[in-house]
Tab-separated table of C-alpha atoms and ligand atoms in Angstrom:
chain	number	residue	atom	x	y	z
A	30	MET	CA	-13.233	29.939	6.493
A	31	ARG	CA	-11.869	26.466	6.191
A	32	ILE	CA	-14.092	23.746	4.756
A	33	GLY	CA	-15.359	21.616	7.572
A	34	CYS	CA	-14.807	24.237	10.214
A	35	VAL	CA	-18.373	24.104	11.374
A	36	TRP	CA	-18.324	20.350	11.694
A	37	GLU	CA	-15.087	20.467	13.512
A	38	THR	CA	-16.283	22.986	16.047
A	39	LEU	CA	-19.305	20.819	16.609
A	40	ALA	CA	-17.077	17.806	17.162
A	41	CYS	CA	-14.994	19.722	19.643
A	42	LEU	CA	-17.951	20.981	21.563
A	43	THR	CA	-19.525	17.577	21.807
A	44	ALA	CA	-16.266	15.986	22.834
A	45	ALA	CA	-15.790	18.699	25.420
A	46	ILE	CA	-19.038	17.723	27.046
A	47	MET	CA	-17.849	14.154	27.483
A	48	VAL	CA	-14.397	14.910	28.725
A	49	LEU	CA	-12.279	17.945	29.371
A	50	ASN	CA	-10.834	18.409	25.974
A	51	SER	CA	-10.126	21.107	23.448
A	52	CYS	CA	-8.871	21.714	19.927
A	53	THR	CA	-5.858	23.667	21.090
A	54	THR	CA	-2.844	23.022	23.263
A	55	ALA	CA	-2.675	24.169	26.874
A	56	ALA	CA	-1.014	27.369	25.684
A	57	GLY	CA	-3.971	28.009	23.410
A	58	GLU	CA	-2.049	27.504	20.209
A	59	VAL	CA	-3.356	25.351	17.412
A	60	THR	CA	-0.974	22.492	16.685
A	61	THR	CA	0.088	22.338	13.030
A	62	CYS	CA	2.416	20.455	10.702
A	63	SER	CA	4.665	23.464	10.254
A	64	GLY	CA	8.274	22.766	11.097
A	65	ILE	CA	8.311	19.310	9.528
A	66	VAL	CA	9.158	20.740	6.098
A	67	PRO	CA	10.171	24.391	5.624
A	68	MET	CA	8.040	26.410	3.213
A	69	VAL	CA	10.602	27.745	0.737
A	70	TYR	CA	10.168	31.023	-1.091
A	71	ARG	CA	11.519	30.853	-4.630
A	72	ASN	CA	12.877	33.927	-6.385
A	73	ASP	CA	13.121	32.275	-9.769
A	74	LYS	CA	9.710	32.005	-11.376
A	75	ILE	CA	8.646	30.683	-14.762
A	76	SER	CA	5.204	30.174	-16.271
A	77	ILE	CA	3.960	27.213	-18.236
A	78	THR	CA	2.988	29.715	-20.959
A	79	ASP	CA	6.723	30.543	-21.437
A	80	PHE	CA	7.050	26.980	-22.716
A	81	GLY	CA	4.088	27.082	-25.073
A	82	GLY	CA	1.478	25.971	-22.561
A	83	ILE	CA	-2.094	26.630	-23.716
A	84	GLY	CA	-4.905	26.421	-21.216
A	85	ASP	CA	-7.782	25.878	-23.618
A	86	GLY	CA	-8.715	22.442	-22.316
A	87	ARG	CA	-7.945	20.800	-25.661
A	88	THR	CA	-4.292	21.380	-26.505
A	89	LEU	CA	-1.941	18.727	-25.149
A	90	ASN	CA	0.642	20.410	-22.916
A	91	THR	CA	2.921	17.460	-22.204
A	92	LYS	CA	5.829	19.056	-24.079
A	93	ALA	CA	5.403	22.345	-22.199
A	94	PHE	CA	5.433	20.596	-18.804
A	95	ASN	CA	8.434	18.445	-19.704
A	96	GLU	CA	10.402	21.397	-21.059
A	97	ALA	CA	9.600	23.653	-18.109
A	98	ILE	CA	10.637	20.977	-15.637
A	99	TYR	CA	13.740	20.126	-17.702
A	100	ARG	CA	14.705	23.795	-17.441
A	101	ILE	CA	14.253	23.728	-13.635
A	102	LYS	CA	16.261	20.534	-13.326
A	103	HIS	CA	19.191	21.637	-15.467
A	104	LEU	CA	19.471	25.372	-14.847
A	105	ARG	CA	19.437	24.725	-11.100
A	106	ARG	CA	18.682	28.248	-9.960
A	107	ARG	CA	19.669	29.040	-6.406
A	108	GLY	CA	16.713	28.380	-4.104
A	109	GLY	CA	14.883	26.446	-6.794
A	110	THR	CA	12.222	27.545	-9.245
A	111	LEU	CA	8.493	28.123	-9.151
A	112	LEU	CA	6.473	26.902	-12.115
A	113	TYR	CA	3.350	29.038	-12.377
A	114	ILE	CA	0.171	27.633	-13.894
A	115	PRO	CA	-2.153	30.528	-14.766
A	116	PRO	CA	-5.942	30.222	-14.886
A	117	GLY	CA	-7.037	27.863	-17.653
A	118	VAL	CA	-7.363	24.159	-18.285
A	119	TYR	CA	-4.064	22.493	-19.169
A	120	LEU	CA	-4.557	19.051	-20.639
A	121	THR	CA	-1.463	16.859	-20.430
A	122	GLN	CA	-0.109	13.342	-20.272
A	123	SER	CA	1.609	12.259	-17.078
A	124	PHE	CA	4.810	14.100	-16.220
A	125	ASN	CA	7.674	13.909	-13.738
A	126	LEU	CA	8.555	16.584	-11.231
A	127	THR	CA	12.088	17.458	-10.193
A	128	SER	CA	13.789	18.577	-6.976
A	129	ARG	CA	13.784	22.144	-5.693
A	130	MET	CA	10.620	23.175	-7.457
A	131	THR	CA	7.224	24.594	-6.626
A	132	LEU	CA	4.292	23.747	-8.838
A	133	TYR	CA	1.971	26.704	-8.285
A	134	LEU	CA	-1.620	26.541	-9.462
A	135	ALA	CA	-3.328	29.919	-9.676
A	136	LYS	CA	-6.979	30.326	-8.832
A	137	GLY	CA	-8.851	28.802	-11.757
A	138	ALA	CA	-5.871	26.752	-12.981
A	139	VAL	CA	-6.620	23.122	-13.807
A	140	ILE	CA	-4.043	20.511	-14.738
A	141	LYS	CA	-6.066	17.828	-16.436
A	142	ALA	CA	-5.023	14.289	-17.303
A	143	THR	CA	-5.496	13.103	-20.853
A	144	GLN	CA	-7.976	10.275	-21.293
A	145	ASN	CA	-5.692	8.544	-23.746
A	146	THR	CA	-5.047	5.497	-21.583
A	147	ALA	CA	-3.400	3.535	-24.434
A	148	ASN	CA	-0.228	5.647	-24.358
A	149	TRP	CA	0.048	5.808	-20.576
A	150	PRO	CA	3.642	4.861	-19.551
A	151	LEU	CA	4.293	1.833	-17.382
A	152	ILE	CA	6.747	1.642	-14.496
A	153	ALA	CA	8.065	-1.212	-12.405
A	154	PRO	CA	5.997	-2.511	-9.499
A	155	LEU	CA	6.964	-1.367	-6.009
A	156	ALA	CA	9.421	-3.771	-4.356
A	157	SER	CA	7.238	-3.877	-1.236
A	158	TYR	CA	4.231	-5.032	-3.297
A	159	GLY	CA	5.993	-7.371	-5.729
A	160	ARG	CA	3.466	-6.550	-8.445
A	161	GLY	CA	0.865	-3.934	-9.249
A	162	ARG	CA	-1.730	-3.576	-6.525
A	163	GLU	CA	-4.588	-4.678	-8.737
A	164	ARG	CA	-2.969	-6.438	-11.689
A	165	PRO	CA	0.199	-8.541	-11.913
A	166	GLY	CA	3.288	-6.975	-13.467
A	167	GLY	CA	4.088	-3.271	-13.734
A	168	ARG	CA	1.763	-0.369	-13.116
A	169	TYR	CA	0.787	2.769	-14.933
A	170	ILE	CA	2.875	5.731	-13.765
A	171	SER	CA	1.047	8.248	-11.595
A	172	PHE	CA	-0.329	11.294	-13.406
A	173	ILE	CA	2.101	13.556	-11.552
A	174	HIS	CA	5.165	11.599	-10.506
A	175	GLY	CA	8.229	12.262	-8.379
A	176	GLU	CA	11.050	9.835	-7.779
A	177	GLY	CA	14.187	10.353	-5.692
A	178	LEU	CA	13.339	13.999	-5.113
A	179	HIS	CA	13.717	16.497	-2.315
A	180	ASP	CA	12.275	19.960	-1.692
A	181	VAL	CA	9.129	19.843	-3.804
A	182	ILE	CA	6.075	22.014	-3.142
A	183	ILE	CA	2.719	21.755	-4.860
A	184	THR	CA	0.588	24.701	-3.852
A	185	GLY	CA	-1.219	27.816	-5.022
A	186	GLU	CA	-4.686	29.277	-4.791
A	187	ASN	CA	-6.731	26.086	-4.753
A	188	GLY	CA	-6.301	25.243	-8.414
A	189	THR	CA	-7.282	21.738	-9.456
A	190	ILE	CA	-5.442	18.594	-10.453
A	191	ASP	CA	-8.041	16.550	-12.320
A	192	GLY	CA	-7.333	12.894	-13.098
A	193	GLN	CA	-10.427	12.427	-15.296
A	194	GLY	CA	-10.578	8.960	-13.776
A	195	GLY	CA	-13.887	7.936	-15.354
A	196	VAL	CA	-12.263	6.014	-18.199
A	197	TRP	CA	-10.121	4.091	-15.723
A	198	TRP	CA	-13.022	3.320	-13.387
A	199	ASN	CA	-14.928	1.917	-16.359
A	200	MET	CA	-11.980	-0.267	-17.363
A	201	TRP	CA	-11.968	-1.584	-13.805
A	202	ARG	CA	-15.719	-2.182	-13.876
A	203	GLN	CA	-15.521	-3.941	-17.232
A	204	ARG	CA	-12.455	-5.918	-16.133
A	205	THR	CA	-10.452	-4.725	-19.118
A	206	LEU	CA	-7.552	-3.227	-17.146
A	207	GLN	CA	-4.227	-4.642	-18.234
A	208	PHE	CA	-2.172	-3.139	-15.454
A	209	THR	CA	-2.759	-1.352	-12.145
A	210	ARG	CA	-4.394	2.047	-12.532
A	211	PRO	CA	-2.326	5.217	-12.040
A	212	ASN	CA	-2.335	7.177	-8.813
A	213	LEU	CA	-3.123	10.847	-9.249
A	214	ILE	CA	0.154	11.831	-7.595
A	215	GLU	CA	2.946	9.671	-6.272
A	216	PHE	CA	6.228	10.531	-4.614
A	217	LYS	CA	8.662	7.647	-4.295
A	218	ASP	CA	11.958	7.707	-2.358
A	219	SER	CA	11.533	11.411	-1.762
A	220	ARG	CA	11.806	13.791	1.182
A	221	GLY	CA	10.821	17.328	2.041
A	222	ILE	CA	7.490	17.480	0.247
A	223	ILE	CA	4.651	19.969	0.825
A	224	ILE	CA	1.256	19.674	-0.803
A	225	SER	CA	-1.122	22.461	0.197
A	226	ASN	CA	-4.037	24.509	-1.105
A	227	VAL	CA	-4.765	22.282	-4.077
A	228	ILE	CA	-7.954	20.472	-5.100
A	229	PHE	CA	-7.567	16.892	-6.302
A	230	LYS	CA	-10.379	15.536	-8.408
A	231	ASN	CA	-11.382	12.218	-9.955
A	232	SER	CA	-8.220	10.243	-9.478
A	233	PRO	CA	-8.006	7.043	-11.564
A	234	PHE	CA	-6.905	5.157	-8.410
A	235	TRP	CA	-5.414	6.371	-5.087
A	236	ASN	CA	-5.120	10.166	-4.932
A	237	ILE	CA	-1.924	11.024	-3.061
A	238	HIS	CA	0.615	8.248	-2.528
A	239	PRO	CA	3.901	9.021	-0.767
A	240	VAL	CA	5.890	5.762	-0.771
A	241	TYR	CA	9.366	5.270	0.783
A	242	CYS	CA	9.269	8.978	1.695
A	243	SER	CA	10.047	11.037	4.745
A	244	ASN	CA	9.048	14.518	5.851
A	245	VAL	CA	5.856	15.023	3.925
A	246	VAL	CA	3.269	17.686	4.766
A	247	ILE	CA	-0.198	17.652	3.232
A	248	ARG	CA	-2.499	20.425	4.393
A	249	HIS	CA	-5.444	22.508	3.266
A	250	VAL	CA	-6.203	20.115	0.450
A	251	THR	CA	-9.565	19.061	-0.917
A	252	ILE	CA	-9.855	15.629	-2.465
A	253	LEU	CA	-12.997	14.728	-4.371
A	254	ALA	CA	-14.216	11.654	-6.235
A	255	PRO	CA	-17.697	10.124	-6.500
A	256	PRO	CA	-18.666	7.654	-3.738
A	257	ASP	CA	-18.927	4.839	-6.288
A	258	SER	CA	-15.507	5.458	-7.861
A	259	PRO	CA	-13.413	2.308	-7.201
A	260	ASN	CA	-10.281	2.510	-4.999
A	261	THR	CA	-10.041	6.284	-4.974
A	262	ASP	CA	-8.320	6.430	-1.559
A	263	GLY	CA	-7.584	9.993	-0.447
A	264	ILE	CA	-4.080	9.903	1.040
A	265	ASP	CA	-2.046	6.702	1.468
A	266	PRO	CA	1.240	7.211	3.353
A	267	ASP	CA	3.058	3.979	2.462
A	268	SER	CA	6.348	2.851	4.033
A	269	SER	CA	6.909	6.506	4.856
A	270	SER	CA	7.841	8.397	7.989
A	271	HIS	CA	7.137	11.832	9.414
A	272	VAL	CA	4.036	12.459	7.368
A	273	CYS	CA	1.690	15.167	8.594
A	274	ILE	CA	-1.794	15.637	7.178
A	275	GLU	CA	-4.097	18.377	8.435
A	276	ASP	CA	-6.979	20.750	7.772
A	277	SER	CA	-8.288	18.906	4.769
A	278	TYR	CA	-11.568	17.744	3.299
A	279	ILE	CA	-11.744	14.364	1.572
A	280	SER	CA	-14.777	12.777	-0.017
A	281	THR	CA	-14.015	9.772	-2.218
A	282	GLY	CA	-15.048	6.218	-3.063
A	283	ASP	CA	-12.597	4.534	-0.688
A	284	ASP	CA	-10.622	5.128	2.524
A	285	LEU	CA	-10.000	8.814	3.265
A	286	VAL	CA	-6.554	8.198	4.751
A	287	ALA	CA	-4.991	4.719	4.812
A	288	VAL	CA	-1.552	4.168	6.305
A	289	LYS	CA	0.186	1.252	4.589
A	290	SER	CA	3.597	-0.472	4.402
A	291	GLY	CA	3.745	-3.172	1.768
A	292	TRP	CA	2.057	-6.411	0.848
A	293	ASP	CA	2.663	-9.850	2.347
A	294	GLN	CA	6.012	-11.556	1.580
A	295	TYR	CA	7.182	-8.592	-0.532
A	296	GLY	CA	6.492	-6.071	2.205
A	297	ILE	CA	8.017	-8.314	4.863
A	298	LYS	CA	11.202	-8.611	2.787
A	299	TYR	CA	11.357	-4.889	2.000
A	300	ALA	CA	10.827	-4.179	5.714
A	301	ARG	CA	10.123	-0.467	5.528
A	302	PRO	CA	7.551	0.675	8.094
A	303	SER	CA	5.298	3.680	8.142
A	304	ASN	CA	5.885	5.626	11.305
A	305	ASP	CA	5.331	8.986	12.961
A	306	ILE	CA	2.223	9.833	11.013
A	307	THR	CA	-0.045	12.653	12.186
A	308	ILE	CA	-3.526	13.235	10.840
A	309	ARG	CA	-5.546	16.080	12.300
A	310	ARG	CA	-8.574	18.224	11.589
A	311	LEU	CA	-9.760	16.085	8.743
A	312	THR	CA	-13.362	16.104	7.531
A	313	GLY	CA	-14.934	13.827	4.982
A	314	SER	CA	-17.216	11.086	3.814
A	315	SER	CA	-16.914	7.774	1.984
A	316	PRO	CA	-18.588	4.362	1.764
A	317	PHE	CA	-15.362	2.894	3.191
A	318	ALA	CA	-13.170	4.015	6.103
A	319	GLY	CA	-12.344	7.438	7.515
A	320	ILE	CA	-9.100	6.698	9.307
A	321	ALA	CA	-7.591	3.402	8.176
A	322	ILE	CA	-4.422	1.498	8.897
A	323	GLY	CA	-3.843	-1.200	6.292
A	324	SER	CA	-4.623	-3.547	5.000
A	325	GLU	CA	-1.105	-3.672	3.508
A	326	THR	CA	1.000	-3.362	6.657
A	327	SER	CA	3.760	-5.918	6.148
A	328	GLY	CA	6.598	-3.484	6.896
A	329	GLY	CA	4.892	-2.440	10.163
A	330	VAL	CA	3.074	0.720	11.205
A	331	TYR	CA	3.832	2.594	14.419
A	332	ASN	CA	3.378	5.958	16.133
A	333	VAL	CA	0.244	7.131	14.397
A	334	LEU	CA	-1.847	9.946	15.840
A	335	ALA	CA	-5.194	10.877	14.297
A	336	GLU	CA	-7.191	13.578	16.069
A	337	HIS	CA	-10.113	15.924	15.531
A	338	ILE	CA	-11.655	13.934	12.752
A	339	THR	CA	-15.195	14.607	11.526
A	340	LEU	CA	-16.892	11.930	9.463
A	341	LYS	CA	-20.258	12.048	7.787
A	342	ASN	CA	-21.986	9.299	5.775
A	343	MET	CA	-19.317	6.665	6.204
A	344	GLY	CA	-18.915	2.946	5.839
A	345	ILE	CA	-16.516	2.560	8.787
A	346	GLY	CA	-15.294	5.374	11.005
A	347	ILE	CA	-12.004	3.918	12.232
A	348	HIS	CA	-10.637	0.781	10.576
A	349	LEU	CA	-7.452	-1.050	11.548
A	350	LYS	CA	-7.110	-3.912	9.094
A	351	THR	CA	-4.577	-6.587	8.331
A	352	ASN	CA	-4.494	-10.227	7.290
A	353	ILE	CA	-2.814	-13.585	7.731
A	354	GLY	CA	0.346	-13.617	5.605
A	355	ARG	CA	0.908	-9.899	6.123
A	356	GLY	CA	3.226	-10.195	9.092
A	357	GLY	CA	4.209	-6.726	10.282
A	358	ILE	CA	3.667	-5.090	13.640
A	359	ILE	CA	1.016	-2.414	14.083
A	360	ARG	CA	1.602	-0.592	17.352
A	361	ASN	CA	1.136	2.681	19.190
A	362	ILE	CA	-1.863	3.927	17.269
A	363	THR	CA	-3.912	6.745	18.834
A	364	VAL	CA	-7.196	7.979	17.435
A	365	SER	CA	-8.926	10.689	19.417
A	366	ASP	CA	-11.646	13.294	19.210
A	367	VAL	CA	-13.673	11.814	16.420
A	368	TYR	CA	-17.191	12.881	15.573
A	369	MET	CA	-19.136	10.665	13.204
A	370	VAL	CA	-22.660	10.678	11.889
A	371	ASN	CA	-24.531	8.192	9.717
A	372	VAL	CA	-21.993	5.403	9.818
A	373	ARG	CA	-22.369	1.663	9.216
A	374	LYS	CA	-19.652	0.589	11.668
A	375	GLY	CA	-18.016	2.936	14.151
A	376	ILE	CA	-14.807	1.087	14.969
A	377	LYS	CA	-13.450	-2.051	13.337
A	378	ILE	CA	-10.175	-3.821	14.055
A	379	SER	CA	-9.699	-7.053	12.179
A	380	ALA	CA	-7.208	-9.466	10.639
A	381	ASP	CA	-9.152	-10.851	7.716
A	382	VAL	CA	-9.172	-7.940	5.324
A	383	GLY	CA	-7.741	-7.651	1.831
A	384	ASP	CA	-6.341	-10.088	-0.637
A	385	HIS	CA	-2.892	-11.558	-1.296
A	386	PRO	CA	-0.422	-10.737	-4.097
A	387	ASP	CA	-0.066	-14.416	-5.047
A	388	LYS	CA	-0.204	-17.899	-3.629
A	389	ASN	CA	3.318	-17.708	-2.206
A	390	TYR	CA	2.372	-15.717	0.878
A	391	ASN	CA	3.377	-17.312	4.155
A	392	PRO	CA	0.290	-18.364	6.136
A	393	ASN	CA	2.462	-18.413	9.266
A	394	ALA	CA	3.346	-14.736	8.881
A	395	LEU	CA	0.789	-13.503	11.395
A	396	PRO	CA	0.346	-9.785	11.972
A	397	VAL	CA	0.844	-8.331	15.451
A	398	LEU	CA	-1.436	-5.526	16.599
A	399	LYS	CA	-0.924	-3.906	19.976
A	400	HIS	CA	-1.079	-0.704	21.984
A	401	VAL	CA	-4.034	1.008	20.366
A	402	ARG	CA	-5.765	3.952	22.032
A	403	ILE	CA	-9.149	5.092	20.814
A	404	LYS	CA	-10.688	7.873	22.864
A	405	ASN	CA	-13.236	10.669	22.785
A	406	VAL	CA	-15.361	9.333	19.989
A	407	TRP	CA	-18.897	10.576	19.594
A	408	GLY	CA	-21.311	9.305	16.992
A	409	LYS	CA	-24.882	9.539	15.855
A	410	LYS	CA	-26.751	7.122	13.580
A	411	VAL	CA	-24.095	4.443	13.972
A	412	GLN	CA	-25.532	1.072	12.971
A	413	GLN	CA	-22.898	-1.020	14.736
A	414	ALA	CA	-20.597	0.467	17.346
A	415	GLY	CA	-17.631	-1.873	17.158
A	416	LEU	CA	-16.018	-5.090	16.031
A	417	ILE	CA	-12.605	-6.337	17.124
A	418	HIS	CA	-11.418	-9.702	15.854
A	419	GLY	CA	-7.843	-10.741	16.568
A	420	LEU	CA	-6.251	-14.011	15.521
A	421	LYS	CA	-6.273	-17.076	17.730
A	422	ASN	CA	-2.501	-17.434	17.370
A	423	SER	CA	-1.884	-13.694	17.453
A	424	PRO	CA	-4.479	-11.961	19.609
A	425	PHE	CA	-4.643	-8.177	19.600
A	426	THR	CA	-3.272	-6.849	22.894
A	427	ASP	CA	-3.321	-3.636	24.899
A	428	ILE	CA	-6.333	-2.269	23.042
A	429	CYS	CA	-7.810	0.547	25.127
A	430	LEU	CA	-11.025	2.397	24.525
A	431	SER	CA	-12.253	5.375	26.503
A	432	ASN	CA	-14.997	7.978	26.324
A	433	ILE	CA	-16.797	6.500	23.372
A	434	ASN	CA	-20.457	7.186	22.799
A	435	LEU	CA	-21.991	5.839	19.638
A	436	GLN	CA	-25.736	6.197	19.299
A	437	GLY	CA	-27.780	3.908	17.106
A	438	PRO	CA	-29.787	4.994	14.086
A	439	ILE	CA	-32.893	5.571	16.178
A	440	ILE	CA	-32.364	7.154	19.573
A	441	SER	CA	-34.743	4.855	21.456
A	442	THR	CA	-33.372	1.604	20.037
A	443	ARG	CA	-29.969	0.142	20.657
A	444	ASN	CA	-27.516	-0.396	17.898
A	445	VAL	CA	-25.935	-3.772	17.133
A	446	PRO	CA	-23.749	-4.769	20.112
A	447	TRP	CA	-19.971	-4.929	19.997
A	448	LYS	CA	-18.466	-8.166	18.721
A	449	CYS	CA	-14.991	-9.275	19.732
A	450	SER	CA	-12.652	-12.229	19.735
A	451	TYR	CA	-8.987	-12.756	20.613
A	452	VAL	CA	-8.461	-9.297	22.033
A	453	SER	CA	-7.262	-7.997	25.382
A	454	GLY	CA	-7.180	-4.522	26.803
A	455	GLY	CA	-9.567	-2.257	28.610
A	456	ALA	CA	-12.536	0.006	28.169
A	457	ILE	CA	-13.888	2.863	30.231
A	458	HIS	CA	-16.939	5.031	29.580
A	459	VAL	CA	-17.849	3.223	26.404
A	460	ASN	CA	-21.474	3.258	25.314
A	461	PRO	CA	-22.943	0.969	24.110
A	462	SER	CA	-21.024	-1.279	26.426
A	463	PRO	CA	-18.165	-3.010	24.599
A	464	CYS	CA	-17.523	-6.743	24.597
A	465	LEU	CA	-16.744	-8.616	27.812
A	466	GLU	CA	-13.157	-9.229	26.686
A	467	LEU	CA	-12.476	-5.533	27.293
A	468	ILE	CA	-14.518	-4.901	30.430
A	469	ARG	CA	-14.300	-7.969	32.622
A	470	THR	CA	-10.539	-7.707	33.020
A	471	ARG	CA	-9.018	-5.192	35.396
A	472	TYR	CA	-6.660	-4.110	32.662
A	473	LYS	CA	-4.724	-0.937	33.341
A	474	CYS	CA	-4.521	1.199	30.262
A	475	ARG	CA	-1.497	3.419	30.389
B	26	NAG	C1	9.527	9.598	-15.246
B	26	NAG	O1	10.054	8.906	-14.147
B	26	NAG	C2	9.973	7.494	-14.283
B	26	NAG	C3	10.413	6.888	-12.976
B	26	NAG	O2	11.625	7.424	-12.558
B	26	NAG	C4	10.802	7.054	-15.466
B	26	NAG	O3	10.687	5.659	-15.620
B	26	NAG	C5	10.300	7.766	-16.719
B	26	NAG	O4	11.134	7.448	-17.806
B	26	NAG	C6	10.276	9.245	-16.522
B	26	NAG	N1	9.601	9.861	-17.641
B	26	NAG	C7	10.134	10.842	-18.331
B	26	NAG	C8	9.315	11.350	-19.476
B	26	NAG	O5	11.207	11.324	-18.059
B	27	NAG	C1	-7.946	27.070	-0.230
B	27	NAG	O1	-8.665	26.050	0.435
B	27	NAG	C2	-8.244	25.856	1.772
B	27	NAG	C3	-8.866	24.608	2.302
B	27	NAG	O2	-10.235	24.584	2.069
B	27	NAG	C4	-8.586	27.125	2.559
B	27	NAG	O3	-8.188	26.962	3.890
B	27	NAG	C5	-7.860	28.301	1.944
B	27	NAG	O4	-8.218	29.475	2.581
B	27	NAG	C6	-8.136	28.416	0.457
B	27	NAG	N1	-7.188	29.355	-0.090
B	27	NAG	C7	-7.496	30.213	-1.064
B	27	NAG	C8	-6.396	31.094	-1.519
B	27	NAG	O5	-8.611	30.256	-1.559
B	28	NAG	C1	3.544	6.771	20.370
B	28	NAG	O1	3.213	7.604	19.287
B	28	NAG	C2	3.156	8.979	19.621
B	28	NAG	C3	2.707	9.711	18.385
B	28	NAG	O2	1.424	9.345	18.126
B	28	NAG	C4	4.518	9.446	20.091
B	28	NAG	O3	4.433	10.800	20.483
B	28	NAG	C5	4.974	8.602	21.245
B	28	NAG	O4	6.294	8.953	21.608
B	28	NAG	C6	4.952	7.126	20.870
B	28	NAG	N1	5.267	6.308	22.015
B	28	NAG	C7	6.255	5.451	22.004
B	28	NAG	C8	6.444	4.651	23.262
B	28	NAG	O5	7.005	5.294	21.037
């Protein structure tokens, strides 16, 4: 049985009481990501042990990984090659993947990042960020890295990719980081990627970061990091299109899924949106957001669908966030069938979140946020139901809420009322009653 299945069923049942609704399509089939990227079977198989890999948890296997992947890249077997990681703990420095490969982690296989941060390679900052996300200049390469690739699968029997992020979190806490921390896995300028049936643990920074990618499927993954681990976002589709995330469990120290598209003037110039992003049947917890858009959205974000989401012990359930200087258009965002329990804020949409890369951001580059649909949301122990704060010179428009029931921490008392400014749209069947901006108008939500 899938992790989170019980929660999900509960969410469906509760949602079904509020409105005719179900987890399946009219035909009774469960919607999935399949079809976006074909699952390729590979005849050619090699094992990391063929290249001297030793899974004793102490031996450094960097050479074995590099040689195995070099062999895949240069022998170019028809249909690609599967690299098998048998049970054992394989310590290694960061390494690069190649096209037409499957990285297969057997049950009990662990690929573990070395804690030698001094020798960690640096790469150039992303053009759409202009600098590292947390420090100026370059950034440490992701533990597992892919650039300009196609047809890559990371899968297996729920083996683990362990970033051993503790040393990095401490450098962040002690303010001794020289450059931006490494992501656990990053694909850049790549297409046709599947990540499934893998456990990701203790990432130094963001866990899974597809940037400038298309056709990416992430399913049946488990992503774990302690709630106090800094910036350990689960999955951050960034300036990427046709990304499908489903049937996963994420519990980290930051946003579970955050859709992004570049940072202020750099992102505006790079102009690569994130679009056609599907997130479904996701369960998790975090002191930050469950489903987030932003705050780096300068290339624009559109056509996002998040549905059947179950959140427990959260900071914010649904968080759309941007800032002055970001520019970018966020539009056509649908979030539906969300169940949340023990949450500080249910829904937050705001334009004052996150920092700037430098002082050269354009204060006149106002973000635009429109056509948002949030429906069938049910919550218990929600301290504050909702906050929506647009900008005076760029109000949020066409924001529609329906069938939302968010109970306060104690049944008999009311939770903190909605707070809004500079927003227009409509609300129907929302409890507690949302702000006047959304109910006094006769706005037709279509
Ligand atoms: C890995 O890829 C990065 C980015 O393309 C590159 O800078 C680096 O040299 C590569 N590392 C190795 C060991 O090939
Ligand atoms: C791996 O974990 C996923 C997600 O929790 C689950 O659906 C799947 O059945 C597991 N697969 C194996 C081979 O254990
Ligand atoms: C809005 O996004 C959904 C996916 O969430 C897509 O199916 C739909 O076509 C989009 N609508 C428009 C007008 O682009």
